[in-house]
PDB file of C-alpha atoms in Angstrom:
ATOM      1  CA  MET A   1      43.862  -3.987  -0.719  1.00 44.00           C
ATOM      2  CA  VAL A   2      41.699  -5.136   2.439  1.00 40.00           C
ATOM      3  CA  TYR A   3      43.737  -2.243   4.533  1.00 39.00           C
ATOM      4  CA  LEU A   4      42.811   0.601   1.681  1.00 42.00           C
ATOM      5  CA  TRP A   5      39.407  -0.456   1.589  1.00 44.00           C
ATOM      6  CA  GLN A   6      38.950  -0.314   5.227  1.00 42.00           C
ATOM      7  CA  ALA A   7      41.097   3.075   5.413  1.00 41.00           C
ATOM      8  CA  LEU A   8      38.410   4.332   2.732  1.00 43.00           C
ATOM      9  CA  LEU A   9      35.354   3.557   4.882  1.00 42.00           C
ATOM     10  CA  LEU A  10      36.897   5.190   7.966  1.00 39.00           C
ATOM     11  CA  ALA A  11      37.694   8.376   5.932  1.00 39.00           C
ATOM     12  CA  LEU A  12      34.401   8.290   4.576  1.00 40.00           C
ATOM     13  CA  SER A  13      32.736   7.947   7.877  1.00 37.00           C
ATOM     14  CA  VAL A  14      34.903  11.066   9.067  1.00 35.00           C
ATOM     15  CA  TRP A  15      34.097  13.151   5.992  1.00 36.00           C
ATOM     16  CA  CYS A  16      30.368  12.746   6.599  1.00 39.00           C
ATOM     17  CA  CYS A  17      28.710  15.105   8.800  1.00 39.00           C
ATOM     18  CA  CYS A  18      25.224  14.996   7.242  1.00 46.00           C
ATOM     19  CA  LYS A  19      21.960  13.609   8.105  1.00 54.00           C
ATOM     20  CA  ALA A  20      21.636   9.786   8.228  1.00 62.00           C
ATOM     21  CA  ASP A  21      20.250   8.216   5.274  1.00 92.00           C
ATOM     22  CA  VAL A  22      19.519   5.139   6.997  1.00 96.00           C
ATOM     23  CA  GLY A  23      16.589   4.920   9.715  1.00 95.00           C
ATOM     24  CA  ASP A  24      14.523   7.724   8.436  1.00 93.00           C
ATOM     25  CA  PHE A  25      12.585   8.591   5.390  1.00 97.00           C
ATOM     26  CA  THR A  26      12.464  12.713   6.039  1.00 96.00           C
ATOM     27  CA  PRO A  27      14.924  13.321   3.467  1.00 96.00           C
ATOM     28  CA  CYS A  28      13.362  11.691   0.720  1.00 97.00           C
ATOM     29  CA  THR A  29       9.709  11.867   1.327  1.00 97.00           C
ATOM     30  CA  HIS A  30       9.390  13.439  -2.304  1.00 98.00           C
ATOM     31  CA  PHE A  31       9.545   9.907  -3.671  1.00 98.00           C
ATOM     32  CA  PHE A  32       6.018   9.066  -2.145  1.00 98.00           C
ATOM     33  CA  TYR A  33       2.791  10.307  -3.216  1.00 98.00           C
ATOM     34  CA  SER A  34       1.862  13.301  -0.903  1.00 97.00           C
ATOM     35  CA  GLY A  35       5.035  12.535   1.135  1.00 97.00           C
ATOM     36  CA  PHE A  36       3.521   9.779   3.161  1.00 97.00           C
ATOM     37  CA  PRO A  37       5.479   6.321   2.785  1.00 98.00           C
ATOM     38  CA  PRO A  38       3.349   2.971   2.724  1.00 97.00           C
ATOM     39  CA  LYS A  39       1.885   1.923   5.951  1.00 96.00           C
ATOM     40  CA  GLY A  40       1.627  -1.368   7.420  1.00 95.00           C
ATOM     41  CA  LEU A  41       5.451  -2.701   7.346  1.00 95.00           C
ATOM     42  CA  GLN A  42       8.206  -2.610   9.739  1.00 95.00           C
ATOM     43  CA  GLY A  43      11.783  -2.295   8.444  1.00 97.00           C
ATOM     44  CA  VAL A  44      14.909  -0.026   8.063  1.00 98.00           C
ATOM     45  CA  PRO A  45      14.353   3.393   5.723  1.00 98.00           C
ATOM     46  CA  ILE A  46      17.087   4.170   3.352  1.00 98.00           C
ATOM     47  CA  CYS A  47      17.056   7.034   1.596  1.00 98.00           C
ATOM     48  CA  GLN A  48      19.231   5.678  -1.417  1.00 98.00           C
ATOM     49  CA  ARG A  49      21.882   8.325  -2.126  1.00 98.00           C
ATOM     50  CA  TYR A  50      24.271   8.153  -5.000  1.00 97.00           C
ATOM     51  CA  MET A  51      26.801  10.852  -5.930  1.00 96.00           C
ATOM     52  CA  ASN A  52      25.273  13.346  -3.269  1.00 96.00           C
ATOM     53  CA  LYS A  53      21.820  12.901  -4.848  1.00 97.00           C
ATOM     54  CA  TYR A  54      18.914  10.975  -3.392  1.00 98.00           C
ATOM     55  CA  GLN A  55      17.745   8.770  -5.922  1.00 98.00           C
ATOM     56  CA  PHE A  56      14.919   6.774  -4.278  1.00 98.00           C
ATOM     57  CA  ALA A  57      13.490   5.261  -1.259  1.00 98.00           C
ATOM     58  CA  THR A  58      13.766   1.625  -0.069  1.00 98.00           C
ATOM     59  CA  LEU A  59      12.459  -0.290   3.236  1.00 98.00           C
ATOM     60  CA  TYR A  60      14.733  -2.798   4.108  1.00 98.00           C
ATOM     61  CA  SER A  61      14.914  -6.188   6.049  1.00 98.00           C
ATOM     62  CA  ARG A  62      17.747  -6.597   7.869  1.00 97.00           C
ATOM     63  CA  SER A  63      16.839 -10.262   8.806  1.00 97.00           C
ATOM     64  CA  HIS A  64      16.065 -10.947   5.306  1.00 98.00           C
ATOM     65  CA  ARG A  65      19.031  -8.929   3.883  1.00 98.00           C
ATOM     66  CA  ARG A  66      16.539  -7.721   1.082  1.00 98.00           C
ATOM     67  CA  PRO A  67      14.397  -4.873   0.796  1.00 98.00           C
ATOM     68  CA  TRP A  68      10.685  -4.871   1.531  1.00 98.00           C
ATOM     69  CA  PHE A  69       9.829  -2.148  -1.273  1.00 98.00           C
ATOM     70  CA  SER A  70      11.355   0.508  -3.174  1.00 98.00           C
ATOM     71  CA  ALA A  71       9.827   3.722  -4.050  1.00 98.00           C
ATOM     72  CA  TYR A  72      10.670   6.020  -6.797  1.00 98.00           C
ATOM     73  CA  VAL A  73       9.323   8.856  -9.089  1.00 98.00           C
ATOM     74  CA  PHE A  74       9.447   7.468 -12.775  1.00 98.00           C
ATOM     75  CA  SER A  75      10.956   9.233 -15.664  1.00 96.00           C
ATOM     76  CA  THR A  76      10.717   8.612 -19.204  1.00 89.00           C
ATOM     77  CA  PRO A  77      13.616   6.081 -19.897  1.00 83.00           C
ATOM     78  CA  THR A  78      16.620   6.993 -22.669  1.00 82.00           C
ATOM     79  CA  GLY A  79      19.526   5.281 -23.671  1.00 75.00           C
ATOM     80  CA  ARG A  80      20.963   1.886 -23.177  1.00 76.00           C
ATOM     81  CA  ARG A  81      21.433   0.257 -19.792  1.00 80.00           C
ATOM     82  CA  PRO A  82      24.317   1.327 -17.947  1.00 79.00           C
ATOM     83  CA  LYS A  83      27.475  -0.648 -17.183  1.00 83.00           C
ATOM     84  CA  VAL A  84      26.735  -2.533 -14.232  1.00 86.00           C
ATOM     85  CA  GLU A  85      28.723  -1.719 -11.096  1.00 93.00           C
ATOM     86  CA  TRP A  86      27.089  -3.464  -8.049  1.00 97.00           C
ATOM     87  CA  LYS A  87      26.976  -1.491  -4.792  1.00 98.00           C
ATOM     88  CA  PHE A  88      26.028  -1.649  -1.207  1.00 98.00           C
ATOM     89  CA  GLU A  89      24.857   0.589   1.690  1.00 98.00           C
ATOM     90  CA  PRO A  90      27.865   1.539   4.052  1.00 97.00           C
ATOM     91  CA  GLN A  91      25.585   3.039   6.780  1.00 97.00           C
ATOM     92  CA  LEU A  92      23.973  -0.582   7.253  1.00 97.00           C
ATOM     93  CA  ALA A  93      27.285  -1.915   8.386  1.00 96.00           C
ATOM     94  CA  ASN A  94      28.448   1.524  10.237  1.00 95.00           C
ATOM     95  CA  PRO A  95      25.896   4.215  11.165  1.00 93.00           C
ATOM     96  CA  LYS A  96      28.685   6.779  10.779  1.00 93.00           C
ATOM     97  CA  ALA A  97      29.771   5.708   7.477  1.00 94.00           C
ATOM     98  CA  ASP A  98      28.724   8.385   4.304  1.00 92.00           C
ATOM     99  CA  GLY A  99      25.232   7.844   3.150  1.00 93.00           C
ATOM    100  CA  ASN A 100      26.363   7.364  -0.292  1.00 97.00           C
ATOM    101  CA  MET A 101      25.988   3.812  -1.872  1.00 97.00           C
ATOM    102  CA  ILE A 102      29.412   2.829  -2.942  1.00 96.00           C
ATOM    103  CA  PRO A 103      30.917   0.060  -5.462  1.00 97.00           C
ATOM    104  CA  PHE A 104      31.700  -3.464  -3.531  1.00 96.00           C
ATOM    105  CA  PRO A 105      35.663  -3.680  -3.352  1.00 92.00           C
ATOM    106  CA  PRO A 106      37.626  -6.034  -5.226  1.00 90.00           C
ATOM    107  CA  GLY A 107      38.656  -9.197  -2.896  1.00 89.00           C
ATOM    108  CA  LYS A 108      36.905  -9.719   0.316  1.00 92.00           C
ATOM    109  CA  VAL A 109      34.358  -7.836   1.675  1.00 95.00           C
ATOM    110  CA  ASP A 110      34.409  -6.528   5.322  1.00 95.00           C
ATOM    111  CA  GLN A 111      32.430  -8.593   7.684  1.00 97.00           C
ATOM    112  CA  ASN A 112      30.441  -5.953   8.959  1.00 97.00           C
ATOM    113  CA  VAL A 113      29.005  -5.207   5.452  1.00 97.00           C
ATOM    114  CA  ALA A 114      28.498  -8.945   4.918  1.00 97.00           C
ATOM    115  CA  ASP A 115      26.449  -9.189   8.258  1.00 97.00           C
ATOM    116  CA  SER A 116      24.343  -6.444   7.644  1.00 97.00           C
ATOM    117  CA  GLN A 117      23.143  -6.962   4.004  1.00 98.00           C
ATOM    118  CA  ALA A 118      23.583  -9.119   0.561  1.00 98.00           C
ATOM    119  CA  ILE A 119      27.011  -9.112  -1.048  1.00 98.00           C
ATOM    120  CA  GLN A 120      27.893 -10.458  -4.484  1.00 97.00           C
ATOM    121  CA  LEU A 121      28.902 -14.113  -3.503  1.00 97.00           C
ATOM    122  CA  ASP A 122      25.207 -14.639  -2.491  1.00 98.00           C
ATOM    123  CA  TYR A 123      24.071 -14.345  -6.175  1.00 98.00           C
ATOM    124  CA  ILE A 124      27.031 -15.382  -8.034  1.00 96.00           C
ATOM    125  CA  ASN A 125      26.456 -19.009  -9.153  1.00 97.00           C
ATOM    126  CA  SER A 126      23.091 -19.388  -7.876  1.00 97.00           C
ATOM    127  CA  SER A 127      19.842 -20.191  -9.424  1.00 96.00           C
ATOM    128  CA  TYR A 128      18.713 -16.718  -8.690  1.00 98.00           C
ATOM    129  CA  THR A 129      19.166 -13.392 -10.644  1.00 98.00           C
ATOM    130  CA  ARG A 130      19.533  -9.900  -9.060  1.00 98.00           C
ATOM    131  CA  GLY A 131      15.927  -8.825  -9.670  1.00 98.00           C
ATOM    132  CA  HIS A 132      15.380  -4.752  -9.201  1.00 98.00           C
ATOM    133  CA  LEU A 133      12.834  -3.509  -7.511  1.00 98.00           C
ATOM    134  CA  ASN A 134      13.422  -0.157  -8.788  1.00 98.00           C
ATOM    135  CA  PRO A 135      14.196  -0.979 -12.440  1.00 97.00           C
ATOM    136  CA  SER A 136      16.913   1.187 -14.283  1.00 95.00           C
ATOM    137  CA  LEU A 137      14.594   1.205 -17.369  1.00 94.00           C
ATOM    138  CA  HIS A 138      12.173   3.258 -15.567  1.00 97.00           C
ATOM    139  CA  HIS A 139      14.483   6.174 -15.144  1.00 96.00           C
ATOM    140  CA  GLN A 140      16.218   8.749 -17.793  1.00 94.00           C
ATOM    141  CA  LEU A 141      19.205  10.167 -16.464  1.00 93.00           C
ATOM    142  CA  ILE A 142      22.370   8.029 -16.587  1.00 93.00           C
ATOM    143  CA  GLN A 143      23.344   8.586 -12.775  1.00 94.00           C
ATOM    144  CA  ASP A 144      19.572   7.791 -11.961  1.00 95.00           C
ATOM    145  CA  ARG A 145      19.981   4.353 -13.847  1.00 95.00           C
ATOM    146  CA  GLU A 146      23.405   3.810 -12.255  1.00 96.00           C
ATOM    147  CA  SER A 147      21.966   4.117  -8.833  1.00 97.00           C
ATOM    148  CA  THR A 148      19.456   1.444  -9.051  1.00 97.00           C
ATOM    149  CA  PHE A 149      22.292  -1.268  -9.172  1.00 97.00           C
ATOM    150  CA  THR A 150      22.761  -1.603  -5.514  1.00 98.00           C
ATOM    151  CA  LEU A 151      21.914  -4.873  -3.664  1.00 98.00           C
ATOM    152  CA  THR A 152      19.786  -2.887  -1.064  1.00 98.00           C
ATOM    153  CA  ASN A 153      17.341  -2.558  -4.277  1.00 98.00           C
ATOM    154  CA  VAL A 154      17.299  -6.303  -5.315  1.00 98.00           C
ATOM    155  CA  VAL A 155      15.680  -9.484  -4.472  1.00 98.00           C
ATOM    156  CA  PRO A 156      16.452 -12.941  -5.601  1.00 98.00           C
ATOM    157  CA  GLN A 157      14.293 -13.548  -8.620  1.00 98.00           C
ATOM    158  CA  LYS A 158      14.360 -16.093 -10.891  1.00 98.00           C
ATOM    159  CA  ALA A 159      15.379 -15.499 -14.622  1.00 98.00           C
ATOM    160  CA  GLU A 160      12.385 -16.675 -16.253  1.00 98.00           C
ATOM    161  CA  SER A 161      10.430 -14.243 -14.147  1.00 98.00           C
ATOM    162  CA  ASN A 162      13.030 -11.312 -14.086  1.00 97.00           C
ATOM    163  CA  ASP A 163      13.586 -11.487 -17.975  1.00 97.00           C
ATOM    164  CA  GLY A 164      10.101 -12.733 -19.030  1.00 97.00           C
ATOM    165  CA  PRO A 165       6.602 -11.491 -17.728  1.00 97.00           C
ATOM    166  CA  TRP A 166       7.815  -9.314 -14.973  1.00 98.00           C
ATOM    167  CA  GLU A 167       9.982  -7.349 -17.449  1.00 97.00           C
ATOM    168  CA  GLY A 168       6.948  -7.280 -19.894  1.00 97.00           C
ATOM    169  CA  MET A 169       4.885  -5.673 -17.047  1.00 97.00           C
ATOM    170  CA  GLU A 170       7.735  -2.973 -16.307  1.00 97.00           C
ATOM    171  CA  ASN A 171       7.675  -2.406 -20.230  1.00 95.00           C
ATOM    172  CA  ARG A 172       3.938  -1.768 -20.284  1.00 95.00           C
ATOM    173  CA  VAL A 173       4.142   0.383 -17.332  1.00 97.00           C
ATOM    174  CA  SER A 174       6.514   2.610 -18.872  1.00 96.00           C
ATOM    175  CA  GLN A 175       4.615   3.094 -22.174  1.00 95.00           C
ATOM    176  CA  TYR A 176       1.342   3.795 -19.835  1.00 96.00           C
ATOM    177  CA  LEU A 177       3.085   6.346 -17.879  1.00 97.00           C
ATOM    178  CA  ARG A 178       4.936   8.356 -20.329  1.00 95.00           C
ATOM    179  CA  THR A 179       2.137   8.316 -22.914  1.00 96.00           C
ATOM    180  CA  TYR A 180      -0.994   9.269 -20.488  1.00 97.00           C
ATOM    181  CA  CYS A 181       0.658  10.729 -17.130  1.00 97.00           C
ATOM    182  CA  LYS A 182       0.772  14.505 -17.206  1.00 95.00           C
ATOM    183  CA  GLY A 183       2.699  14.931 -13.899  1.00 94.00           C
ATOM    184  CA  ASP A 184       4.782  12.987 -11.531  1.00 97.00           C
ATOM    185  CA  ALA A 185       4.172   9.245 -11.501  1.00 98.00           C
ATOM    186  CA  TYR A 186       4.851   7.461  -7.963  1.00 98.00           C
ATOM    187  CA  VAL A 187       5.558   3.766  -8.483  1.00 98.00           C
ATOM    188  CA  VAL A 188       6.089   1.350  -5.296  1.00 98.00           C
ATOM    189  CA  THR A 189       7.333  -2.201  -5.966  1.00 98.00           C
ATOM    190  CA  GLY A 190       7.620  -4.741  -3.337  1.00 98.00           C
ATOM    191  CA  VAL A 191       7.883  -8.624  -2.233  1.00 98.00           C
ATOM    192  CA  ILE A 192       5.631 -11.289  -0.765  1.00 98.00           C
ATOM    193  CA  PRO A 193       7.605 -13.767   1.263  1.00 98.00           C
ATOM    194  CA  TYR A 194       6.859 -17.473   1.518  1.00 98.00           C
ATOM    195  CA  ARG A 195       4.697 -18.671   4.423  1.00 96.00           C
ATOM    196  CA  GLU A 196       7.486 -20.876   5.223  1.00 97.00           C
ATOM    197  CA  GLU A 197      10.611 -18.493   4.514  1.00 97.00           C
ATOM    198  CA  LYS A 198      12.911 -19.578   1.888  1.00 98.00           C
ATOM    199  CA  TRP A 199      16.755 -18.476   1.729  1.00 98.00           C
ATOM    200  CA  LEU A 200      19.619 -18.114  -0.668  1.00 98.00           C
ATOM    201  CA  ARG A 201      22.487 -19.357   0.597  1.00 97.00           C
ATOM    202  CA  ASN A 202      21.087 -19.188   4.145  1.00 97.00           C
ATOM    203  CA  ARG A 203      21.357 -15.685   4.255  1.00 98.00           C
ATOM    204  CA  VAL A 204      18.946 -13.710   1.602  1.00 98.00           C
ATOM    205  CA  GLY A 205      15.106 -13.945   1.995  1.00 98.00           C
ATOM    206  CA  ILE A 206      13.533 -15.486  -1.362  1.00 98.00           C
ATOM    207  CA  PRO A 207      10.320 -13.982  -2.097  1.00 98.00           C
ATOM    208  CA  GLU A 208       7.556 -16.121  -3.442  1.00 98.00           C
ATOM    209  CA  TYR A 209       5.881 -13.297  -5.420  1.00 98.00           C
ATOM    210  CA  LEU A 210       6.702  -9.730  -6.426  1.00 98.00           C
ATOM    211  CA  TRP A 211       4.277  -6.832  -6.766  1.00 98.00           C
ATOM    212  CA  SER A 212       4.280  -3.280  -8.107  1.00 98.00           C
ATOM    213  CA  ALA A 213       1.887  -0.446  -8.082  1.00 98.00           C
ATOM    214  CA  TYR A 214       1.890   3.301  -9.886  1.00 98.00           C
ATOM    215  CA  CYS A 215       0.137   6.253  -8.975  1.00 98.00           C
ATOM    216  CA  CYS A 216      -0.643   8.962 -11.423  1.00 98.00           C
ATOM    217  CA  PRO A 217      -2.717  11.958 -10.051  1.00 97.00           C
ATOM    218  CA  SER A 218      -2.608  13.873 -13.147  1.00 97.00           C
ATOM    219  CA  TYR A 219      -3.423  11.994 -16.294  1.00 96.00           C
ATOM    220  CA  SER A 220      -4.889  12.571 -19.731  1.00 95.00           C
ATOM    221  CA  SER A 221      -8.317  13.457 -20.181  1.00 93.00           C
ATOM    222  CA  ASN A 222      -8.445  11.558 -23.277  1.00 92.00           C
ATOM    223  CA  LEU A 223      -7.975   8.107 -22.310  1.00 93.00           C
ATOM    224  CA  PRO A 224      -9.173   5.355 -24.511  1.00 92.00           C
ATOM    225  CA  HIS A 225     -12.024   3.725 -23.030  1.00 92.00           C
ATOM    226  CA  ARG A 226     -10.209   0.501 -22.629  1.00 90.00           C
ATOM    227  CA  LEU A 227      -7.484   2.469 -20.122  1.00 93.00           C
ATOM    228  CA  ILE A 228      -9.906   3.980 -17.758  1.00 93.00           C
ATOM    229  CA  SER A 229      -9.794   1.385 -15.350  1.00 94.00           C
ATOM    230  CA  THR A 230      -5.645   1.659 -15.214  1.00 96.00           C
ATOM    231  CA  PHE A 231      -5.529   5.383 -13.919  1.00 97.00           C
ATOM    232  CA  PRO A 232      -4.971   6.999 -11.456  1.00 97.00           C
ATOM    233  CA  THR A 233      -3.753   3.596 -10.189  1.00 98.00           C
ATOM    234  CA  PHE A 234      -3.031  -0.048 -11.352  1.00 97.00           C
ATOM    235  CA  ALA A 235      -1.072  -2.668  -9.584  1.00 98.00           C
ATOM    236  CA  ALA A 236       0.222  -6.449 -10.764  1.00 98.00           C
ATOM    237  CA  ILE A 237       1.603  -9.302  -8.882  1.00 98.00           C
ATOM    238  CA  GLY A 238       4.174 -11.811 -10.244  1.00 98.00           C
ATOM    239  CA  ARG A 239       5.109 -15.264  -9.613  1.00 98.00           C
ATOM    240  CA  ASN A 240       8.551 -15.975  -8.596  1.00 98.00           C
ATOM    241  CA  ASP A 241       7.919 -19.706  -8.190  1.00 98.00           C
ATOM    242  CA  PRO A 242       6.290 -22.206 -10.743  1.00 97.00           C
ATOM    243  CA  ASN A 243       5.292 -24.377  -7.863  1.00 97.00           C
ATOM    244  CA  SER A 244       3.120 -22.040  -5.921  1.00 98.00           C
ATOM    245  CA  THR A 245      -0.245 -22.459  -5.630  1.00 97.00           C
ATOM    246  CA  GLU A 246      -2.567 -20.200  -7.781  1.00 98.00           C
ATOM    247  CA  GLU A 247      -4.934 -18.559  -5.790  1.00 96.00           C
ATOM    248  CA  ILE A 248      -3.077 -15.330  -5.946  1.00 98.00           C
ATOM    249  CA  VAL A 249      -1.606 -15.798  -9.449  1.00 98.00           C
ATOM    250  CA  PRO A 250      -3.263 -18.433 -11.881  1.00 97.00           C
ATOM    251  CA  ILE A 251      -0.738 -20.012 -14.405  1.00 97.00           C
ATOM    252  CA  ASP A 252      -1.336 -20.010 -18.083  1.00 96.00           C
ATOM    253  CA  ARG A 253       0.030 -23.362 -19.178  1.00 93.00           C
ATOM    254  CA  ASN A 254      -0.309 -22.632 -22.842  1.00 92.00           C
ATOM    255  CA  LYS A 255       2.966 -20.672 -22.537  1.00 89.00           C
ATOM    256  CA  LYS A 256       6.325 -22.059 -23.772  1.00 87.00           C
ATOM    257  CA  ILE A 257       7.871 -21.310 -20.298  1.00 90.00           C
ATOM    258  CA  TRP A 258       4.951 -21.113 -17.566  1.00 95.00           C
ATOM    259  CA  GLY A 259       4.857 -20.623 -13.938  1.00 97.00           C
ATOM    260  CA  TYR A 260       5.776 -17.000 -13.612  1.00 98.00           C
ATOM    261  CA  ASP A 261       2.566 -15.219 -14.849  1.00 98.00           C
ATOM    262  CA  VAL A 262       1.811 -11.826 -13.856  1.00 98.00           C
ATOM    263  CA  ARG A 263      -1.490 -10.998 -12.633  1.00 98.00           C
ATOM    264  CA  TYR A 264      -2.850  -7.408 -13.318  1.00 97.00           C
ATOM    265  CA  MET A 265      -5.139  -5.907 -10.727  1.00 97.00           C
ATOM    266  CA  PRO A 266      -6.772  -2.677  -9.165  1.00 97.00           C
ATOM    267  CA  LEU A 267      -4.864  -1.261  -6.233  1.00 98.00           C
ATOM    268  CA  PRO A 268      -7.572  -2.405  -3.661  1.00 97.00           C
ATOM    269  CA  MET A 269      -7.108  -5.807  -4.748  1.00 98.00           C
ATOM    270  CA  LEU A 270      -3.341  -5.661  -4.285  1.00 98.00           C
ATOM    271  CA  GLU A 271      -3.739  -4.213  -0.728  1.00 98.00           C
ATOM    272  CA  MET A 272      -6.307  -7.135  -0.078  1.00 98.00           C
ATOM    273  CA  PHE A 273      -3.505  -9.885  -0.996  1.00 98.00           C
ATOM    274  CA  LEU A 274      -0.979  -8.089   0.823  1.00 98.00           C
ATOM    275  CA  GLN A 275      -2.848  -7.793   3.976  1.00 97.00           C
ATOM    276  CA  GLN A 276      -4.272 -11.584   3.705  1.00 97.00           C
ATOM    277  CA  ARG A 277      -0.371 -12.842   2.996  1.00 96.00           C
ATOM    278  CA  LEU A 278       1.765 -10.263   5.290  1.00 95.00           C
ATOM    279  CA  GLY A 279      -0.954 -10.365   8.268  1.00 96.00           C
ATOM    280  CA  VAL A 280      -1.055  -6.397   8.531  1.00 95.00           C
ATOM    281  CA  ALA A 281      -3.100  -4.168   6.797  1.00 96.00           C
ATOM    282  CA  PHE A 282      -1.074  -2.432   4.124  1.00 96.00           C
ATOM    283  CA  SER A 283      -1.628   0.928   2.586  1.00 97.00           C
ATOM    284  CA  VAL A 284       0.729   1.497  -0.620  1.00 98.00           C
ATOM    285  CA  PHE A 285      -0.468   5.240  -1.603  1.00 98.00           C
ATOM    286  CA  HIS A 286      -1.771   7.847   0.743  1.00 96.00           C
ATOM    287  CA  ASN A 287      -5.719   8.205   0.332  1.00 95.00           C
ATOM    288  CA  GLN A 288      -5.733   5.634  -2.669  1.00 94.00           C
ATOM    289  CA  CYS A 289      -3.806   8.395  -4.591  1.00 96.00           C
ATOM    290  CA  SER A 290      -6.453  10.875  -4.664  1.00 86.00           C
ATOM    291  CA  THR A 291      -7.076  13.911  -2.584  1.00 63.00           C
ATOM    292  CA  PRO A 292     -10.212  14.294  -0.608  1.00 53.00           C
ATOM    293  CA  SER A 293     -11.820  16.700  -2.974  1.00 42.00           C
ATOM    294  CA  ALA A 294     -11.238  14.573  -5.964  1.00 43.00           C
ATOM    295  CA  ALA A 295     -12.907  11.480  -4.219  1.00 40.00           C
ATOM    296  CA  LYS A 296     -15.852  10.179  -5.880  1.00 40.00           C
ATOM    297  CA  PRO A 297     -19.455   9.721  -4.414  1.00 35.00           C
ATOM    298  CA  HIS A 298     -18.503   6.038  -3.708  1.00 37.00           C
ATOM    299  CA  HIS A 299     -14.956   5.504  -2.301  1.00 40.00           C
ATOM    300  CA  LYS A 300     -12.798   3.499  -4.877  1.00 38.00           C
ATOM    301  CA  THR A 301     -11.983   0.886  -2.084  1.00 38.00           C
ATOM    302  CA  ASP A 302     -15.757   0.343  -1.453  1.00 40.00           C
ATOM    303  CA  TYR A 303     -16.625   0.534  -5.091  1.00 33.00           C
ATOM    304  CA  ILE A 304     -14.115  -2.665  -6.028  1.00 30.00           C
ATOM    305  CA  SER A 305     -15.281  -4.412  -3.024  1.00 34.00           C
ATOM    306  CA  LYS A 306     -18.754  -4.418  -4.103  1.00 35.00           C
ATOM    307  CA  LEU A 307     -17.825  -5.064  -8.005  1.00 31.00           C
ATOM    308  CA  TYR A 308     -15.461  -8.113  -7.029  1.00 29.00           C
ATOM    309  CA  GLY A 309     -16.500  -9.305  -3.627  1.00 34.00           C
ATOM    310  CA  SER A 310     -14.167  -9.680  -0.875  1.00 33.00           C
ATOM    311  CA  ASN A 311     -12.657 -13.150  -2.024  1.00 34.00           C
ATOM    312  CA  LYS A 312     -14.200 -13.979  -5.183  1.00 33.00           C
ATOM    313  CA  ILE A 313     -12.068 -11.317  -7.535  1.00 32.00           C
ATOM    314  CA  SER A 314     -10.583 -11.741 -10.795  1.00 38.00           C
ATOM    315  CA  ALA A 315      -7.896 -10.215 -12.636  1.00 41.00           C
ATOM    316  CA  GLN A 316      -8.367  -7.248 -14.556  1.00 45.00           C
ATOM    317  CA  GLU A 317      -6.947  -7.065 -18.136  1.00 50.00           C
ATOM    318  CA  PHE A 318      -4.109  -4.686 -18.453  1.00 51.00           C
ATOM    319  CA  PRO A 319      -4.657  -3.738 -22.215  1.00 58.00           C
ATOM    320  CA  LEU A 320      -1.897  -3.154 -24.700  1.00 51.00           C
ATOM    321  CA  LEU A 321      -1.405   0.387 -26.103  1.00 47.00           C
TER     322      LEU A 321
END
């Protein structure tokens, strides 16, 4: 079986004569607002391709064997969660391989694949789930939903976060975008590592926090007053460790399971926290998700800074529908 699998990889590498899908975002810039990827982080660009269709984009960290972020265009979800078939990116192991993500083989995984990215054994029987950055529930077509089940799109995430407040955030975003967004909605979801790195099985970097932001340039003119501050952009940071300090995300100890809270905030606040923790100026959406002609008299970043102050900023509420 192993020899058959190696032969398949070789055949795929010979068959593909297309532009590489790893190392260049050029083929999939349509997943970013105005075609500009987020700025500030270094990593390996992946145009995630499944069944010969580009599905979303990921900035991957080889050293952490997990993504920095995934970016995608939201579509109204329908149907049930697809059958799980976990996949990997062959071009991380062999630059000449086909760019389509492919399912993990039965039995032992090729060592070049295991060296280049996370594999099933990293997560099986561990205390972490496979946490999607680009979630299946933010897509409509079954093929698009299936494509999210690749280990280059997941990070070690505690179940209490993955199936709790973080899932609640993903569902709220889905409600907002399908109800009020009038055109394409761009979403970027990423991670914040620990100051002192923590590892799953001494191989996969564990994030201390997850973050997400959306950009909806065209939205309903009849927004309820309580939702005005949530368009065209809004953001969130979620805890992945109940023992983390609370300067980024406070803990609500009145909950039955606490320590995995999500804090909702304006986009500039998210970017401020990312700069503080990552040590680089980080821009999620080009021009703050607005064209120069649509800019307000006071730039949104300056407005938020004056409103909340540089360090004494509190979380903004994320109202329910």
